[in-house]
Coordinates of C-alpha atoms in Angstrom, one line a residue:
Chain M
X1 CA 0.0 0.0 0.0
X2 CA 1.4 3.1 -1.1
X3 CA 1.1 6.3 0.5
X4 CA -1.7 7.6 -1.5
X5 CA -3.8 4.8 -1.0
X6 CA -3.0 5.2 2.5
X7 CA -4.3 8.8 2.3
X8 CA -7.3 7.9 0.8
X9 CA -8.0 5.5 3.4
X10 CA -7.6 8.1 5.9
X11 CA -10.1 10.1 4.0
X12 CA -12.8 7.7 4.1
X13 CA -12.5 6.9 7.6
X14 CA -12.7 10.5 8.6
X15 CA -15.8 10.9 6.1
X16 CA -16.8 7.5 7.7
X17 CA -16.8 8.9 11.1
X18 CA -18.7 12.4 9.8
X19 CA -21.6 9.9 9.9
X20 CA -20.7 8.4 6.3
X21 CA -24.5 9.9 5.6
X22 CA -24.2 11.8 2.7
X23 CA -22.5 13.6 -0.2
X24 CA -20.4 17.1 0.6
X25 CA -22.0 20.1 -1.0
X26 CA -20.9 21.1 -4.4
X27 CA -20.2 19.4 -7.9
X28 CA -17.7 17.8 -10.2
X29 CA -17.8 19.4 -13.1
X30 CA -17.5 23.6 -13.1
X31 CA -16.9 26.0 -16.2
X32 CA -16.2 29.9 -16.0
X33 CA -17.0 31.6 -19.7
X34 CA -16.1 34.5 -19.1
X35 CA -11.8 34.8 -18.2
X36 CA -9.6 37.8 -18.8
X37 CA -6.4 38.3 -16.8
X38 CA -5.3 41.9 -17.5
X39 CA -1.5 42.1 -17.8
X40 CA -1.1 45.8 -17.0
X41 CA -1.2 46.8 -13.2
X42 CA -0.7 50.0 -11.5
X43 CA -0.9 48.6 -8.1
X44 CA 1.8 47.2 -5.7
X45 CA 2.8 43.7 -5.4
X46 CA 1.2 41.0 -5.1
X47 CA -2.1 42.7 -3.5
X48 CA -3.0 45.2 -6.2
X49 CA -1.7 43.3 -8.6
X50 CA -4.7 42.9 -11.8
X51 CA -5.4 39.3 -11.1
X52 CA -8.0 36.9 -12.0
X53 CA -8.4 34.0 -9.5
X54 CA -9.9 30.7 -9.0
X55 CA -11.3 29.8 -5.6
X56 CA -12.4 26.2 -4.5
X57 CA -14.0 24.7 -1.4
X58 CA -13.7 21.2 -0.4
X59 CA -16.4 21.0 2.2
X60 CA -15.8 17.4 2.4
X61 CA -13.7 14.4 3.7
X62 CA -11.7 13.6 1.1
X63 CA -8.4 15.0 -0.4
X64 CA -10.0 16.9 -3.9
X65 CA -8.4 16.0 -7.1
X66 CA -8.8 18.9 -9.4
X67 CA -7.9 18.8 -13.4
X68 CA -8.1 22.3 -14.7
X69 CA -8.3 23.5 -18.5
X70 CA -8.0 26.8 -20.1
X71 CA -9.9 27.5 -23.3
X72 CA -9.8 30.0 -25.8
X73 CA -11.0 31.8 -28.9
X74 CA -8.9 30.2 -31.3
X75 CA -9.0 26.4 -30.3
X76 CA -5.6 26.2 -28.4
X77 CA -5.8 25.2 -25.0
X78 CA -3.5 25.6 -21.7
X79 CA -3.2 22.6 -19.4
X80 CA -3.9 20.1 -17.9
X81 CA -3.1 21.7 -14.3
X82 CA -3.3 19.3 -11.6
X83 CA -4.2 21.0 -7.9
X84 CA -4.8 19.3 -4.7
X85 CA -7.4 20.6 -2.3
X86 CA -6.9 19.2 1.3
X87 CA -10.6 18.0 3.3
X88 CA -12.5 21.4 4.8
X89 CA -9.9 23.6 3.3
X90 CA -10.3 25.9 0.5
X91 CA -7.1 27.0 -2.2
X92 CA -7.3 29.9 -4.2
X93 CA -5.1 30.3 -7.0
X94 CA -4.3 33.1 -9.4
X95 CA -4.4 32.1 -13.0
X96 CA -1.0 33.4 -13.6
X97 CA 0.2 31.9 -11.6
X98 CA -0.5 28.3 -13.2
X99 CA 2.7 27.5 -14.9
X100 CA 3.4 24.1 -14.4
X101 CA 3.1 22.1 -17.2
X102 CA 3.7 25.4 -18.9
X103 CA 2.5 29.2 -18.0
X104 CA -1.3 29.8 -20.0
X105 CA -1.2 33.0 -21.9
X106 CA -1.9 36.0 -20.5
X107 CA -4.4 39.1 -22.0
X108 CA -6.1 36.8 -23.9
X109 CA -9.9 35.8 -23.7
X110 CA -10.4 32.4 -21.7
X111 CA -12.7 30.3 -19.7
X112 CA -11.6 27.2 -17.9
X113 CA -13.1 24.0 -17.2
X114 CA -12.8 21.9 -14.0
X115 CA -12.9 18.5 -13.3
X116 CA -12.8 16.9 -9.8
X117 CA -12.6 13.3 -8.0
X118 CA -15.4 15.0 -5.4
X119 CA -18.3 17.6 -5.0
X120 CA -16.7 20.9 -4.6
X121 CA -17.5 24.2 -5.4
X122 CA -15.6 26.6 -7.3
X123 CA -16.1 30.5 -7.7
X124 CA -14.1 32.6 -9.9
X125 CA -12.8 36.8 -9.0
X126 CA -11.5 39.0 -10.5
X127 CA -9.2 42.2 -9.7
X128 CA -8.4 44.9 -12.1
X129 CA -6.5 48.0 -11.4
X130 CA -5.1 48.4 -14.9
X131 CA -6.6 52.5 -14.0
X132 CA -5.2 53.9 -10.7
X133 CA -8.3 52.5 -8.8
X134 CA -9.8 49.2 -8.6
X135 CA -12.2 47.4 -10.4
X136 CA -14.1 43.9 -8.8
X137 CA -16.1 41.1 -9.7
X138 CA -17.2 37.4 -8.7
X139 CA -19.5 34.8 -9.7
X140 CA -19.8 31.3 -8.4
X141 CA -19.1 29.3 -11.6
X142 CA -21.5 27.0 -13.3
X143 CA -21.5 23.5 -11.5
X144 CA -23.0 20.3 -12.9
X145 CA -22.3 16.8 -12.1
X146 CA -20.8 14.6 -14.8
X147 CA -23.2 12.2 -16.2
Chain F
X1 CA -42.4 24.8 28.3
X2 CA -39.2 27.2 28.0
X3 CA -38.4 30.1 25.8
X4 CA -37.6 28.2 23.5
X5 CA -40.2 25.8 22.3
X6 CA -43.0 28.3 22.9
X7 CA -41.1 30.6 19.7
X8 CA -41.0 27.4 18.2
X9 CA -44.7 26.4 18.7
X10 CA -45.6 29.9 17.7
X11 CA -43.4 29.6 14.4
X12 CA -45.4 26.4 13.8
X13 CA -48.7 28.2 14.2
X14 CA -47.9 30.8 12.0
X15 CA -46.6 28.6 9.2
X16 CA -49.8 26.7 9.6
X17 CA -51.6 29.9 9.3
X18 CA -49.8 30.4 6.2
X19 CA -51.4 27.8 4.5
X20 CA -49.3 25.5 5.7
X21 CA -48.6 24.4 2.4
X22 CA -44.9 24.9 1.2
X23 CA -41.3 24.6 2.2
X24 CA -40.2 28.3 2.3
X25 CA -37.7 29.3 -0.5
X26 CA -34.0 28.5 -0.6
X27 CA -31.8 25.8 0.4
X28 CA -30.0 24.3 4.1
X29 CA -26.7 24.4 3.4
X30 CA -24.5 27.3 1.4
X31 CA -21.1 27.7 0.5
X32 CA -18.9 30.8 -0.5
X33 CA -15.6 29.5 -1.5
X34 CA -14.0 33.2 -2.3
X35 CA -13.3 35.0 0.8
X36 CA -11.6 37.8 1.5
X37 CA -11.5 40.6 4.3
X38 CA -9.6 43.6 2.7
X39 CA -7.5 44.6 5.7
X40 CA -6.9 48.1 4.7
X41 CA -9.5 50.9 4.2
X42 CA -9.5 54.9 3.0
X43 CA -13.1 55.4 4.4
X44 CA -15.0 56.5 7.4
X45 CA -16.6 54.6 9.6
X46 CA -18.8 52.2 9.3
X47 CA -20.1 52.9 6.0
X48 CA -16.9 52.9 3.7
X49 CA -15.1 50.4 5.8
X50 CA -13.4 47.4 3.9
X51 CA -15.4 44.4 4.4
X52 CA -17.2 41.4 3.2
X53 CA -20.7 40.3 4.9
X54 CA -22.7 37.7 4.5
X55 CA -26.5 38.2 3.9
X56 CA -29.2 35.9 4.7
X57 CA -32.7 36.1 3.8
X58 CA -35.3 34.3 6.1
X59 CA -38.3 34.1 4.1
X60 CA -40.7 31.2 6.2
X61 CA -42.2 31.0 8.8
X62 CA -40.0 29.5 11.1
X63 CA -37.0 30.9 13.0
X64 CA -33.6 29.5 10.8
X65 CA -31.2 28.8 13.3
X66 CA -27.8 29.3 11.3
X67 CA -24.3 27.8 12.0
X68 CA -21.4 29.3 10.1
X69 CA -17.3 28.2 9.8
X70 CA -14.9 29.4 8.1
X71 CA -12.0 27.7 6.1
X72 CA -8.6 28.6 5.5
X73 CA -6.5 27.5 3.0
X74 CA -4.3 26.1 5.9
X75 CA -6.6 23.7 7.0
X76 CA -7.5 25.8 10.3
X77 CA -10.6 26.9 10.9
X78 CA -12.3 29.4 12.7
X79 CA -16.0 29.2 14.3
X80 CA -18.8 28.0 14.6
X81 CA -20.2 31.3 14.5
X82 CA -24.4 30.9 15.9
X83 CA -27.0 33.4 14.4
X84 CA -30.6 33.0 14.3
X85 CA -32.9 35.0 11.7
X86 CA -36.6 35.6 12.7
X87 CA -39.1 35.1 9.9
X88 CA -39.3 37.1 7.0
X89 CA -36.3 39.3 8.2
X90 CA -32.6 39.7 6.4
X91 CA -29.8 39.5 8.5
X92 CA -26.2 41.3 7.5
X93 CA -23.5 40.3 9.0
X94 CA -20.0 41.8 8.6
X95 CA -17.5 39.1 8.7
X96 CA -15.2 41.0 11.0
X97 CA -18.0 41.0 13.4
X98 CA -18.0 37.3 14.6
X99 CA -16.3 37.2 16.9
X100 CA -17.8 35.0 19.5
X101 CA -16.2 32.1 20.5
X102 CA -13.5 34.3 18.8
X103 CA -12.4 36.4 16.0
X104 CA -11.6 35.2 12.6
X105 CA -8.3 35.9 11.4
X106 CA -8.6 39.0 8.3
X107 CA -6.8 39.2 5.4
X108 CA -6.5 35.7 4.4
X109 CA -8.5 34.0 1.9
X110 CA -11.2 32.2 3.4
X111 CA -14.4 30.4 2.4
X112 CA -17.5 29.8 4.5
X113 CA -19.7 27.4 4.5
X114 CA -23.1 28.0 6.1
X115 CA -25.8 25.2 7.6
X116 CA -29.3 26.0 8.4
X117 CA -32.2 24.4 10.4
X118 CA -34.7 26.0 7.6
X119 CA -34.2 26.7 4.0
X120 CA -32.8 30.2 3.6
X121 CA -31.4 32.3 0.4
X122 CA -27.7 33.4 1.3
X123 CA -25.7 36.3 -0.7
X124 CA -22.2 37.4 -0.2
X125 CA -20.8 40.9 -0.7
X126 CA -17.5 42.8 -0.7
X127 CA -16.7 46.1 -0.2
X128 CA -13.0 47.1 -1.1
X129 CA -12.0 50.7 -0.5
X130 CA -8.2 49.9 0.2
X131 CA -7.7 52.6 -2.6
X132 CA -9.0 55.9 -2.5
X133 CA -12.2 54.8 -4.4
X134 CA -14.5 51.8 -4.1
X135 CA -15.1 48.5 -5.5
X136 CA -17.6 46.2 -4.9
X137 CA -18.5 42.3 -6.1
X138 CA -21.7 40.1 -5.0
X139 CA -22.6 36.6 -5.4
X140 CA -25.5 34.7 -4.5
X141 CA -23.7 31.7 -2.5
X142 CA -24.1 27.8 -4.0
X143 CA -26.8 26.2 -2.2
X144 CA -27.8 22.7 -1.5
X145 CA -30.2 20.6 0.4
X146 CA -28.4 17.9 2.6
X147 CA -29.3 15.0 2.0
Chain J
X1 CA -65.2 39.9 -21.3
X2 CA -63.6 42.6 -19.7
X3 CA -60.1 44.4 -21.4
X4 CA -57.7 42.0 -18.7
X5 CA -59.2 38.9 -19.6
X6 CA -59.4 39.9 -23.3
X7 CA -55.8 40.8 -23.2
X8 CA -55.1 37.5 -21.4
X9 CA -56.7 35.4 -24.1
X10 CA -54.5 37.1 -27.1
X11 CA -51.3 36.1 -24.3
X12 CA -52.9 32.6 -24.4
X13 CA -53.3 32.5 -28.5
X14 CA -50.0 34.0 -29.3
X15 CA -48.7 31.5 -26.4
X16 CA -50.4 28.3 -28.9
X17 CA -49.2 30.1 -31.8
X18 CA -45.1 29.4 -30.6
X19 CA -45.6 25.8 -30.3
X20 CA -47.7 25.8 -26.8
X21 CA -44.9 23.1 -26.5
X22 CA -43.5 24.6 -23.1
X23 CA -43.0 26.0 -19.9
X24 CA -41.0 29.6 -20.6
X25 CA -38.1 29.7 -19.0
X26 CA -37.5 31.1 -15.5
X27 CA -38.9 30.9 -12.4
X28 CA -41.8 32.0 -10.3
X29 CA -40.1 32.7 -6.7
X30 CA -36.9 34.8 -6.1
X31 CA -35.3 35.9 -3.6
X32 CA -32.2 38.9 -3.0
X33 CA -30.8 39.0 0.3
X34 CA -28.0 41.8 -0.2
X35 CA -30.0 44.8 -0.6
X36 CA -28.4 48.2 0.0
X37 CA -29.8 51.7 -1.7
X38 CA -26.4 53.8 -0.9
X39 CA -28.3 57.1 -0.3
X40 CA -25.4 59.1 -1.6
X41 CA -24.1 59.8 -4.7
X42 CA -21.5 61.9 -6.2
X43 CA -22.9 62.2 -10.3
X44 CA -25.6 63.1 -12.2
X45 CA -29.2 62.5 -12.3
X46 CA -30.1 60.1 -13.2
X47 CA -27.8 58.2 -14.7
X48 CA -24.6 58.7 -12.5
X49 CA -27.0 58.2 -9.3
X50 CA -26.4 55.6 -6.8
X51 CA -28.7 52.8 -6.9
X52 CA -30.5 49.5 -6.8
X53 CA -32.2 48.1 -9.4
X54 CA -34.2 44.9 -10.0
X55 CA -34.4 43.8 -13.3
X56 CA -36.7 41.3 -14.9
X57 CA -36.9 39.6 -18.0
X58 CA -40.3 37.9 -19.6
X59 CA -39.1 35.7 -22.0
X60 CA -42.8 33.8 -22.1
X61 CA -46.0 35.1 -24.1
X62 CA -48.1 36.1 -21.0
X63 CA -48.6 39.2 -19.0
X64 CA -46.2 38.8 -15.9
X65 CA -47.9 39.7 -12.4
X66 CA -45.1 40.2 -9.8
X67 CA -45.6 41.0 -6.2
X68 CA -42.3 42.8 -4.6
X69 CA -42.0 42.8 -0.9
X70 CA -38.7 44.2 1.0
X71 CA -37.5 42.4 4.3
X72 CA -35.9 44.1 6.5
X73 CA -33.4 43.5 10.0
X74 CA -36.2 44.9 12.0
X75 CA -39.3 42.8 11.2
X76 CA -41.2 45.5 9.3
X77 CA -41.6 44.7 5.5
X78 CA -42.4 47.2 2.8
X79 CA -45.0 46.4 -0.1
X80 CA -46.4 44.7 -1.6
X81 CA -45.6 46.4 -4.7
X82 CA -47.4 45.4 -7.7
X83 CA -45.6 45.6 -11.0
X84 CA -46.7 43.9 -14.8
X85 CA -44.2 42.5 -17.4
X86 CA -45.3 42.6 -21.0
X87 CA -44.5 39.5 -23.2
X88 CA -41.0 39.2 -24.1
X89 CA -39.8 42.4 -22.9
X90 CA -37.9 43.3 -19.9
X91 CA -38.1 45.7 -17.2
X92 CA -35.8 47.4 -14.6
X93 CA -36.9 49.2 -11.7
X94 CA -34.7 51.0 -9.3
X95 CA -35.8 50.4 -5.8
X96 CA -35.9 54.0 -4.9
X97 CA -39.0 54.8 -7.2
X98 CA -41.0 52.0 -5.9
X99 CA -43.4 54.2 -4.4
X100 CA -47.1 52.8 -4.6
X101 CA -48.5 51.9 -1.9
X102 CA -45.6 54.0 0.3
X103 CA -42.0 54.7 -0.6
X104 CA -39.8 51.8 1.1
X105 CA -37.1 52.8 3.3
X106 CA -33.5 53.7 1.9
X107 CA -29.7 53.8 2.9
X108 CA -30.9 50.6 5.4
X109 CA -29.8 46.6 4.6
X110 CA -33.0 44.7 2.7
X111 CA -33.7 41.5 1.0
X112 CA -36.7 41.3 -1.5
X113 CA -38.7 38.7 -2.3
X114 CA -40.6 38.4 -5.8
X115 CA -43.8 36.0 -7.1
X116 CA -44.5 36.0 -10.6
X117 CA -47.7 34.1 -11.9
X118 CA -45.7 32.8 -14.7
X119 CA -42.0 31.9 -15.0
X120 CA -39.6 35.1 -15.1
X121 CA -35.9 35.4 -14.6
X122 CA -34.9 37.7 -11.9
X123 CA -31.1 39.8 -11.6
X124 CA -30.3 42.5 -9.4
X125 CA -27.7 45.2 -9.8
X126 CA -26.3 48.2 -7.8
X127 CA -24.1 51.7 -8.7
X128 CA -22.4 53.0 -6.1
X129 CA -21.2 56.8 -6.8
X130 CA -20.5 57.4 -3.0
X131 CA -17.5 58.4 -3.9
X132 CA -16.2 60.1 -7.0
X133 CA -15.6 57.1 -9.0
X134 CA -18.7 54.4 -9.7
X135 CA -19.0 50.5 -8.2
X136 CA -20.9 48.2 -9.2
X137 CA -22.2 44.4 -8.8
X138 CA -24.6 42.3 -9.9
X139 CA -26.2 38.8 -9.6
X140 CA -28.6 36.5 -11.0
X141 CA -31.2 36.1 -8.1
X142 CA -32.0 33.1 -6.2
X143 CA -34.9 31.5 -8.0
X144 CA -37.2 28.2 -6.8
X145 CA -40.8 27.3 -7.9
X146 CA -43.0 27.5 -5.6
X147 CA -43.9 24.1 -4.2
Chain X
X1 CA -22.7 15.5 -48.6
X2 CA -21.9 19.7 -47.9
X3 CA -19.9 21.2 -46.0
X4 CA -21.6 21.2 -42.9
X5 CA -22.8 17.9 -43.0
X6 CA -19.3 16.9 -43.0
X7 CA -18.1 19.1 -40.2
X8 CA -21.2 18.1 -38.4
X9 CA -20.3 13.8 -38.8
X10 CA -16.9 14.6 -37.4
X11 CA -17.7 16.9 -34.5
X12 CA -20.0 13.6 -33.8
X13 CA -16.7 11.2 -34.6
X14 CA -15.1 13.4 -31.8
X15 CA -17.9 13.3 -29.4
X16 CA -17.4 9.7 -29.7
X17 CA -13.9 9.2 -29.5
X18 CA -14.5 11.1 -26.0
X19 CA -16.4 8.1 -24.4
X20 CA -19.7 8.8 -25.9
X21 CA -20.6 8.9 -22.5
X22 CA -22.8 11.8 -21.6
X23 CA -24.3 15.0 -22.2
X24 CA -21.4 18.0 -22.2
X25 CA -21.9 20.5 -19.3
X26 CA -24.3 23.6 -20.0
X27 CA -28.0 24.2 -20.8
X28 CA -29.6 25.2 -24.2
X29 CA -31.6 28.1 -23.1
X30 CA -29.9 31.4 -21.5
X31 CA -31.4 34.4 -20.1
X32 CA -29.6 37.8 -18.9
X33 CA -32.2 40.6 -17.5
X34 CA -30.0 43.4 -16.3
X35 CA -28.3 44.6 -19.7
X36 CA -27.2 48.1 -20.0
X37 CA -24.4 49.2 -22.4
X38 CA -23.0 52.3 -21.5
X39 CA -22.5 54.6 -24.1
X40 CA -19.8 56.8 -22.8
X41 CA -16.3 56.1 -22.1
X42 CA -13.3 57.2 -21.1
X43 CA -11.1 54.9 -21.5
X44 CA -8.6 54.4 -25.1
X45 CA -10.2 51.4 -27.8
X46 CA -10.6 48.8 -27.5
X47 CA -9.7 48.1 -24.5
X48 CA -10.9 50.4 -21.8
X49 CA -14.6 51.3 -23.7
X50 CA -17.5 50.8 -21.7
X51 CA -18.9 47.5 -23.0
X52 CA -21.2 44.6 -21.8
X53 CA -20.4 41.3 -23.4
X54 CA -21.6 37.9 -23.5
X55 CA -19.5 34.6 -22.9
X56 CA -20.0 31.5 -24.2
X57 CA -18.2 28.4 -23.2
X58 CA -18.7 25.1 -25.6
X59 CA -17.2 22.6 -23.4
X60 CA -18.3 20.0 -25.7
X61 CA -17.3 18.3 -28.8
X62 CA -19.9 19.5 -31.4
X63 CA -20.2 22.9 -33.0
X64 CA -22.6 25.2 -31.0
X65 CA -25.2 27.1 -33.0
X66 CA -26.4 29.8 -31.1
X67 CA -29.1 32.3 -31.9
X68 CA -29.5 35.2 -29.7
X69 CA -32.5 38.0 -29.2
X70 CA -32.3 41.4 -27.5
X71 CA -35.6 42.7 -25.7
X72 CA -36.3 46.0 -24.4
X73 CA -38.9 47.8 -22.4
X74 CA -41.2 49.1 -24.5
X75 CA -41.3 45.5 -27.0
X76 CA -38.9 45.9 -29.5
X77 CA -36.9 43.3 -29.8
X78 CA -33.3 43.1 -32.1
X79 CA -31.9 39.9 -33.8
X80 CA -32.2 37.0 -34.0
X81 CA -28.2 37.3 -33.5
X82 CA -26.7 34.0 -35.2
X83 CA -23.4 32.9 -33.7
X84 CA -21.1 29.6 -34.2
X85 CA -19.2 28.3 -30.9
X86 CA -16.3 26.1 -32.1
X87 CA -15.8 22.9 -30.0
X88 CA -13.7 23.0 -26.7
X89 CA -13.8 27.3 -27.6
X90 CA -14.8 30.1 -25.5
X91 CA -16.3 33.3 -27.5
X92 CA -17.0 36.6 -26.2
X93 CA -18.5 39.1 -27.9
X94 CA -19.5 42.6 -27.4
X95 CA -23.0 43.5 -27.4
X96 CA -21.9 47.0 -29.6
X97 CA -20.1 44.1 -32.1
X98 CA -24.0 42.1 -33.1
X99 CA -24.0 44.7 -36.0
X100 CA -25.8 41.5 -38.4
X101 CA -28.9 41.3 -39.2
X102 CA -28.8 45.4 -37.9
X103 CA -27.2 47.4 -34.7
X104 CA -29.5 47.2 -31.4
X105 CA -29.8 50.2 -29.8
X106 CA -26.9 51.0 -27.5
X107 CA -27.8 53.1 -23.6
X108 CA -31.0 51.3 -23.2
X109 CA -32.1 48.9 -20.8
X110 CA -32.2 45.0 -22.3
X111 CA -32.1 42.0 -21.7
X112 CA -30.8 39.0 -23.7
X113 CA -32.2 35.4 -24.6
X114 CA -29.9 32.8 -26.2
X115 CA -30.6 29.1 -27.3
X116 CA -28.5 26.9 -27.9
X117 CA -28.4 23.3 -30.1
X118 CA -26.1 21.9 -27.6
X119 CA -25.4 22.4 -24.3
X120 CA -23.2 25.4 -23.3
X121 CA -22.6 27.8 -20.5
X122 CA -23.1 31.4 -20.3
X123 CA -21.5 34.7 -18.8
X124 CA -22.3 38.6 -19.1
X125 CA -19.7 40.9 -18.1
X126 CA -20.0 44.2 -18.1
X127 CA -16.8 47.5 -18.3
X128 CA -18.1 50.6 -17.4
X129 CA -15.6 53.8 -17.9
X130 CA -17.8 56.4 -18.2
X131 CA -16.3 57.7 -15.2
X132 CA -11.9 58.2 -14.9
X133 CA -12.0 55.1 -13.3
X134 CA -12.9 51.5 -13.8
X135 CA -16.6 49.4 -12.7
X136 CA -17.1 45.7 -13.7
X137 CA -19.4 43.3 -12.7
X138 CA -20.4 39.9 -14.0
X139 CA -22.6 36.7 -13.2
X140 CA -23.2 33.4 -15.1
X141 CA -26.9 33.7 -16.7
X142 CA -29.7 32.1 -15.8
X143 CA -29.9 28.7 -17.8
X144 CA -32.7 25.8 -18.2
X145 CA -33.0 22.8 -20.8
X146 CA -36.2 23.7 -23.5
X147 CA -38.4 21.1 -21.6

């Protein structure tokens, strides 16, 4: 038994012991249409920094296993990026700084697409001070569950 | 008889009187996975004060007893935080203002998740005046029914 | 026959006439819990003034009755306010000029909650011109049918 | 065998290859109530103009056909809109860009309704500069299968 498995394990007994009753809240399957990282800034780093970021909540037992796909206008895509998102915790994670297999590009029109092992739920925000002030928005993406 | 169960009883009676015919709208369980409490402001108090606050609408008959925790990305967590919300009220609540058992540490990304006795609509809102102007995002939170 | 019932015929025929295949899309409940009218404002009237809006879209080929009612903290609720959507057409309404039966209370935290006798789809939006410069958000309401 | 029916067979070769398992995430029917496209700016083209646009994500493996109406307060309505979604593409477009069948009105109130052949998801964002600075907002649409 490997060390993953033996994770896992851990996992379900803890889920186990939450009274094993039911699913976590959320989905595994979330899409966000409407992506745009702007690469100029006029704020100080990393806080007013432009930014777009995606936030996730694993309100469950289990170690979330995310896959994560940019799409574009022009039929390229950027990823797969793998992330990890422990039991109860939530990771938020600027789109720029995804660079591992390789960096997406930046400026560009994009939405992503999220797969992941276990219900979570994902909400996308964005920060733009390209202008000397500051510009917000957030949505919850769009969750379904694959069928 | 306490307190208590004589609201209760009188919640019943009023539902009843209602027509006694629905679940109220909304959902038992809500999730906000993009928190975060600007630490920083330019404005006067209260009114353009950095914050994010969570807003709950109560539309039933029945008292919605509420239980609230927050998640870090560290795997800590801070809460629960206990609110009730009469019937047909709204309830804002500043997240900077929990703070019984204890306050919440600010300026770190967060996400709450939110569990109610009675179905309830919940909303989140930020308000970010770190620079001299204002910006502002909202989201209805993703709701679910336990199950 | 009087004019409403003549009028809701010719909804009915021109409903047939698309197919009487289906249900229109939207919902008949919905529910905002983050209301806040700023009562300031630093531009122009109208356009530049802060405010609150609620905007609904009748994609269906009947009349839309909707019945508004603001929730407050406090227990006291203002409405009902009575409001008619025409066929395919939309309508926005800033809070503030809701004033039949009695102008609703501003610059205080509200939730509305909004029946429709046919299904309609419900977003609410807010300018904020406190300051010099403009914020704004915006979110698809919640929506249920009721049950 | 044209064109299309040839791009059509191997977006349906694709769709196979993928599993052939299930539906791809998204709805077929969109609606967006709160559309307002300012019509001043103060920002440099393209970038920083005041727009609102509308984001489409095809997440699956077949060409999306979309066909998109604007409706107004007083029962005008502009379109029908037609758009193509490439497989595994995002598009946005700005509402000031649907120039095809004619130009809508820009600085009125709207709101959109798109349908869909296949199943995609939908976002409106709006950039408003009409001030020196910088307000954005954004939700995903409201969405339903045509039942």
């Amino acid at each position: 038994m490997d060390d993953r498995s033996r994770e896992d394990d851990a996992d379900e007994r803890r889920a186990a012991t939450d009274g094993g009753s039911s699913e976590p809240i959320g989905r595994t399957e979330w899409t966000f249409p409407g992506g745009h990282v702007p690469v100029e800034s006029t704020g100080s780093e990393p806080e007013m920094v432009s930014h777009e970021k995606l936030c996730v909540l694993n309100a469950g037992g289990k170690m979330a296993r995310l896959e994560i796909t940019l799409h574009y206008a022009d039929g390229r895509e950027a990823g797969p990026y793998l992330l990890a998102v422990a039991p109860e915790r939530v990771r938020h994670v600027r789109i720029n700084d995804l660079i591992d297999p390789y960096a997406p590009p930046l400026g560009r029109e994009y939405g992503f697409a999220l797969e992941s092992n276990v219900p979570v739920v994902v909400q996308a925000t964005r920060q733009d001070t390209r202008r000397a002030e500051n510009a917000t928005l957030s949505t919850i993406a769009y969750g379904d569950d694959g069928r």
